Amino acid sequence: MEEEEILQSEQSATAEKDAVDRAFGAENRNRLIDRYFDTSASDGITPTNAWQHVYRLLLWSDPTTGLAHCYESDKSQPGKPWYARSLAFHEWVCSELGTGPDALGHEIDWLFIRACADLAEAMLRRETRLTEVAAEQRLPYQNRGFPEPGADPELAAIIQDTLRPYLAQEPQEEIWREVTQRVRQFLAVQNKRKNLVGEGFEDVLAQVVRRACDVHEASVRTRSLLYEIPGFNRARQGGKENKVDLAVIRPSMRTLVTAKWSVRADREKQFPTEYDEYINAESESRKFQYVFVTNEFDPARLMRACENLHRNSLMFDYVVHINTNAVRATYGDLSRVRDSAGSSRRRVIEHIDAGRLISLEQWLAALSDQ
């Protein structure tokens, strides 16, 4: 009997993981992105309006500040420097998207919200089946006072203490249990955002390039092995096969894109290694472009991306931000700022002015001309 219960538990865990993977996986992601563009972008995608659709699909509100997310949550709390910049970014996004500051949350995060809805539907079907099985499993222990599934007394107590002054009557224990279950499910799903924004950013950019630049679907690839891209060899035997975030393959130019919504320090260190591998694998002795696309706002990271050299030449052909006007608005007036962080922000603005850091609109226009 114990072995059977262990098997059932393992099957249940596997089924739950499968439900999450399906909801947030590439197939469902692209189905949802297609649905968005077919229904919410009926006027068409152009280089000019592409950034709006990227933000509507992927930008989200930070639950700890209530503001559109542009920087690490722990550094953007009220009283810290990035809270003021987050307020400025939130104001700019609201103005550009034509919505009020309190309504922006309903205008963005489209992809994550729809994936969560698909997950909730799948989990509801699963829970209905499991509830029946669980009832049979608990029969031998009836009337023994065993804890109910999903009970979390500590979390329930926190919620009760907070809400009790506002409640006309005390909810039943089953209600508190349901609330705590839903809170835990919400937090668990929020942890999936990182994966969805990571690969989802690549998928959204691929769709934007196809639609805004009129590029054939087969010419835009996400997460392809390097050797699958025309003009690049397979890695040396025993070497790790690289996957390219996004590749745009046209007769006039092959463009290899590193797409990162935000940049971790360890990821920065991989850029030169990645570029070296691309150069060494190139087999047609033809120019290819190495492009970095991001929504990063950290000035030091943006500055390094613009200034990184490879063999005394700039490493990235283009450094692309979803909207450079958003960067300007977020950084604010720098005329009186004298600290080192202010210096980094000024350097980023200089790179924007010089055309080294360009917007998604500018990059898509350049792709359209190739």
C-alpha positions as a printed Julia matrix, in Angstrom:
370×3 Matrix{Float64}:
   0.0    0.0     0.0
   2.83   2.39    0.9
   4.48   1.84   -2.49
   1.17   2.58   -4.22
   0.77   5.82   -2.25
   4.35   6.86   -3.03
   3.68   6.2    -6.72
   0.49   8.25   -6.56
   2.36  11.09   -4.86
   5.08  11.04   -7.5
   2.49  10.97  -10.28
   0.69  13.9    -8.65
   3.92  15.94   -8.44
   4.73  15.09  -12.04
   1.24  16.07  -13.17
   1.53  19.41  -11.37
   4.91  20.14  -12.93
   3.57  19.16  -16.36
   0.63  21.54  -15.91
   2.99  24.41  -15.06
   5.38  23.55  -17.88
   2.56  23.41  -20.41
   1.1   26.76  -19.33
   4.46  28.54  -19.37
   6.14  26.47  -22.09
   7.14  27.61  -25.57
   4.12  26.14  -27.38
   1.55  27.85  -25.19
   3.63  31.04  -25.0
   3.69  31.39  -28.76
   0.01  30.54  -29.03
  -0.75  33.37  -26.61
   1.62  35.81  -28.36
  -0.06  35.03  -31.7
  -3.44  35.64  -30.08
  -2.28  38.97  -28.71
  -1.01  40.24  -32.05
  -4.08  38.97  -33.91
  -6.53  40.61  -31.49
  -4.77  43.5   -29.74
  -2.61  44.74  -32.57
  -5.05  44.68  -35.45
  -3.65  47.97  -36.8
  -0.34  46.23  -37.45
   3.13  46.19  -35.92
   5.58  48.84  -37.08
   9.05  49.79  -35.91
   7.47  52.86  -34.3
   4.84  51.11  -32.17
   6.67  47.81  -31.53
   8.0   48.89  -28.12
   4.44  49.5   -26.88
   3.47  45.93  -27.65
   6.62  44.56  -26.0
   5.75  46.49  -22.83
   2.08  45.52  -22.91
   3.08  41.86  -23.24
   5.99  41.63  -20.81
   6.31  44.66  -18.5
   4.82  44.07  -15.05
   4.02  45.92  -11.83
   6.34  45.23   -8.93
   4.01  44.0    -6.16
   6.18  45.57   -3.44
   5.99  49.1    -4.89
   2.92  48.97   -7.12
   5.0   50.58   -9.88
   6.07  49.37  -13.3
   9.2   47.29  -12.81
  12.4   48.81  -14.13
  15.02  47.76  -11.55
  15.71  45.22   -8.82
  12.89  45.18   -6.29
  15.09  45.38   -3.2
  16.78  48.54   -4.52
  13.51  50.2    -5.57
  11.75  50.34   -2.21
  10.37  53.68   -0.92
  13.16  55.91    0.37
  15.86  54.4    -1.86
  17.2   56.21   -4.96
  15.63  53.81   -7.44
  12.17  54.38   -5.97
  12.25  57.94   -7.3
  13.43  56.64  -10.68
  10.74  53.95  -10.65
   8.14  56.66  -10.06
   9.54  58.58  -13.04
   9.49  55.45  -15.23
   5.92  54.63  -14.16
   4.81  58.16  -15.02
   6.51  57.99  -18.42
   4.98  54.63  -19.33
   1.5   55.79  -18.29
   1.84  58.93  -20.39
   3.07  57.05  -23.47
   0.46  54.28  -23.23
  -2.33  56.75  -22.47
  -3.43  55.38  -19.12
  -3.62  56.58  -15.53
  -0.98  55.71  -12.92
  -3.47  53.58  -11.0
  -4.65  51.72  -14.11
  -1.33  50.77  -15.69
  -1.33  47.32  -14.09
  -4.38  46.46  -16.21
  -2.63  47.53  -19.43
   0.57  45.49  -19.1
   1.73  41.96  -18.16
  -0.59  40.46  -20.79
   1.44  37.32  -21.43
   1.98  36.37  -17.8
  -1.67  36.97  -16.87
  -2.92  34.79  -19.74
  -0.41  32.03  -18.96
  -1.56  32.11  -15.33
  -5.17  31.78  -16.46
  -4.28  28.72  -18.52
  -2.42  27.29  -15.53
  -5.36  27.94  -13.19
  -7.7   26.12  -15.55
  -5.37  23.12  -15.78
  -4.82  23.06  -12.02
  -8.57  23.25  -11.32
  -9.18  20.16  -13.45
  -6.32  18.4   -11.71
  -7.43  19.38   -8.2
 -10.96  18.15   -8.85
  -9.6   14.7    -9.66
  -7.14  14.7    -6.75
  -9.74  15.79   -4.19
 -11.72  12.62   -4.86
  -8.63  10.44   -4.48
  -7.54  12.31   -1.33
 -10.93  11.74    0.29
 -10.48   7.98   -0.11
  -6.92   8.14    1.22
  -8.09   9.95    4.39
 -10.95   7.53    5.16
  -8.93   5.36    7.6
  -8.09   8.5     9.62
 -11.56  10.01    9.89
 -12.41  11.8    13.14
  -8.77  11.68   14.28
  -8.22  15.42   13.94
  -5.66  15.17   11.13
  -4.69  18.55    9.58
  -6.58  19.4     6.43
  -4.58  19.6     3.17
  -3.35  23.1     2.51
  -3.64  24.25    6.13
  -1.07  26.88    7.03
  -1.89  28.17   10.54
   0.93  30.74   10.64
  -0.01  32.36    7.32
  -3.71  32.19    8.24
  -2.98  33.92   11.56
  -1.18  36.79    9.81
  -4.11  37.3     7.44
  -6.65  36.99   10.26
  -4.88  39.53   12.49
  -4.7   42.02    9.62
  -8.3   41.67    8.45
 -10.17  40.99   11.7
 -10.99  44.69   12.45
 -12.71  44.89    9.06
 -14.71  41.66    9.17
 -18.39  41.63   10.1
 -18.1   38.01   11.15
 -15.38  35.4    11.56
 -14.98  33.29    8.38
 -15.09  29.54    8.72
 -11.84  27.6     8.94
 -12.37  26.27    5.4
 -12.32  29.83    4.07
  -9.01  30.63    5.75
  -7.58  27.4     4.34
  -8.68  28.35    0.84
  -7.17  31.83    1.22
  -3.81  30.48    2.37
  -3.78  27.95   -0.48
  -4.44  30.67   -3.02
  -1.73  32.93   -1.52
   0.83  30.1    -1.7
  -0.2   29.26   -5.26
   0.13  32.93   -6.21
   3.67  33.12   -4.79
   4.65  29.85   -6.49
   3.4   31.08   -9.85
   5.2   34.42   -9.43
   8.44  32.46   -9.35
   7.69  31.34  -12.91
   7.84  34.93  -14.14
  11.62  34.77  -14.5
  11.37  31.89  -16.97
   8.5   33.47  -18.87
  10.23  36.84  -19.2
  13.48  35.13  -20.23
  12.34  32.99  -23.14
   9.15  35.02  -23.61
  11.27  38.07  -24.44
  12.98  36.1   -27.19
   9.64  34.88  -28.57
   8.07  38.34  -28.5
  11.1   39.88  -30.26
  10.93  37.16  -32.92
   7.27  37.96  -33.59
   7.97  41.68  -33.64
  10.8   41.27  -36.16
   8.64  39.09  -38.43
   5.7   41.45  -38.33
   7.39  44.87  -38.22
  10.15  44.09  -40.73
   8.16  41.78  -43.0
  10.64  38.94  -42.52
   9.63  35.4   -43.44
   8.88  33.21  -40.45
  11.63  30.72  -41.32
  14.21  33.52  -41.38
  13.7   34.35  -37.7
  14.7   31.65  -35.23
  14.71  31.46  -31.45
  17.04  29.33  -29.37
  18.63  27.65  -32.41
  21.85  25.74  -32.12
  24.63  27.79  -33.66
  25.49  25.2   -36.31
  21.85  25.2   -37.49
  22.3   28.79  -38.64
  23.67  29.04  -42.22
  27.39  29.71  -42.34
  28.33  28.42  -38.89
  30.1   25.17  -38.07
  29.31  22.67  -35.36
  31.3   23.06  -32.15
  34.47  21.04  -31.78
  33.96  17.52  -30.54
  33.27  17.52  -26.84
  32.46  21.24  -26.85
  29.16  22.61  -25.62
  26.69  23.38  -28.38
  25.62  27.03  -28.13
  22.05  28.18  -28.54
  21.48  31.62  -30.04
  18.68  33.59  -28.36
  17.46  35.04  -31.65
  18.79  34.82  -35.18
  17.61  36.85  -38.18
  18.85  35.27  -41.42
  18.64  37.34  -44.57
  20.66  37.18  -47.82
  22.38  40.47  -47.04
  23.17  39.79  -43.37
  23.04  37.22  -40.58
  22.17  38.78  -37.26
  22.82  36.93  -33.99
  20.96  38.49  -31.08
  21.57  38.18  -27.37
  18.2   39.13  -25.87
  18.12  39.78  -22.12
  15.3   41.68  -20.44
  17.76  42.47  -17.65
  21.41  41.57  -17.2
  23.05  39.58  -14.41
  26.73  40.06  -13.7
  27.55  36.44  -14.58
  25.73  36.84  -17.91
  27.83  39.88  -18.77
  30.98  37.78  -18.41
  29.66  35.31  -20.98
  29.24  37.86  -23.77
  32.91  37.89  -24.92
  33.14  34.08  -24.73
  29.93  33.76  -26.71
  31.18  36.18  -29.36
  34.51  34.34  -29.67
  32.64  31.11  -30.32
  30.53  32.79  -33.0
  33.65  34.12  -34.73
  35.45  30.78  -34.57
  32.42  28.91  -35.9
  31.78  31.26  -38.83
  32.55  29.29  -42.0
  31.78  31.59  -44.95
  34.2   34.43  -44.18
  31.29  36.83  -44.26
  30.32  39.6   -41.87
  27.61  38.84  -39.34
  26.1   41.18  -36.77
  26.22  40.62  -33.04
  23.4   42.54  -31.36
  22.38  43.01  -27.74
  18.7   43.78  -27.03
  17.61  44.57  -23.48
  15.29  46.45  -21.17
  18.04  46.93  -18.59
  18.08  50.29  -16.77
  21.22  49.87  -14.67
  23.56  52.59  -16.01
  26.79  50.7   -15.33
  25.57  47.62  -17.21
  24.29  49.65  -20.15
  27.52  51.64  -20.27
  29.63  48.47  -20.32
  27.51  46.95  -23.08
  28.07  50.05  -25.2
  31.81  50.24  -24.52
  32.91  46.58  -24.41
  35.71  45.89  -26.85
  36.73  42.73  -28.64
  40.19  42.86  -30.22
  40.12  46.67  -30.12
  36.73  46.9   -31.84
  33.31  47.39  -30.31
  31.91  43.96  -29.51
  28.24  44.61  -30.23
  27.26  46.03  -33.6
  24.12  47.42  -31.98
  23.16  47.88  -28.34
  19.37  48.15  -28.3
  17.08  49.29  -25.51
  13.32  48.78  -25.81
  12.87  52.54  -25.56
  15.73  54.97  -24.99
  13.24  57.74  -24.13
  12.23  55.6   -21.16
  15.88  55.6   -20.05
  16.06  59.39  -20.33
  12.85  59.84  -18.34
  13.94  57.39  -15.65
  17.37  58.96  -15.15
  15.88  62.45  -14.92
  17.8   65.71  -14.81
  21.49  64.93  -14.33
  22.82  68.49  -14.48
  23.32  68.71  -10.7
  24.26  65.09  -10.03
  27.92  64.67   -9.15
  28.27  61.14   -7.72
  29.72  58.14   -9.59
  26.27  56.71  -10.33
  25.34  60.03  -11.9
  28.45  59.82  -14.03
  27.38  56.41  -15.35
  23.94  57.75  -16.16
  25.44  60.69  -18.04
  27.62  58.32  -20.04
  24.55  56.28  -21.02
  22.75  59.45  -22.17
  25.85  60.39  -24.18
  25.74  56.97  -25.85
  22.08  57.56  -26.72
  22.88  60.99  -28.16
  25.76  59.51  -30.18
  23.63  56.68  -31.58
  25.59  53.97  -29.81
  22.62  52.96  -27.63
  19.59  52.87  -29.89
  15.91  52.14  -29.45
  14.01  49.09  -30.62
  12.37  51.34  -33.2
  15.74  52.37  -34.65
  17.01  48.78  -34.77
  13.88  47.47  -36.47
  14.12  50.27  -39.03
  17.73  49.26  -39.73
  16.69  45.6   -40.11
  13.95  46.62  -42.54
  16.55  48.3   -44.75
  18.77  45.22  -45.0
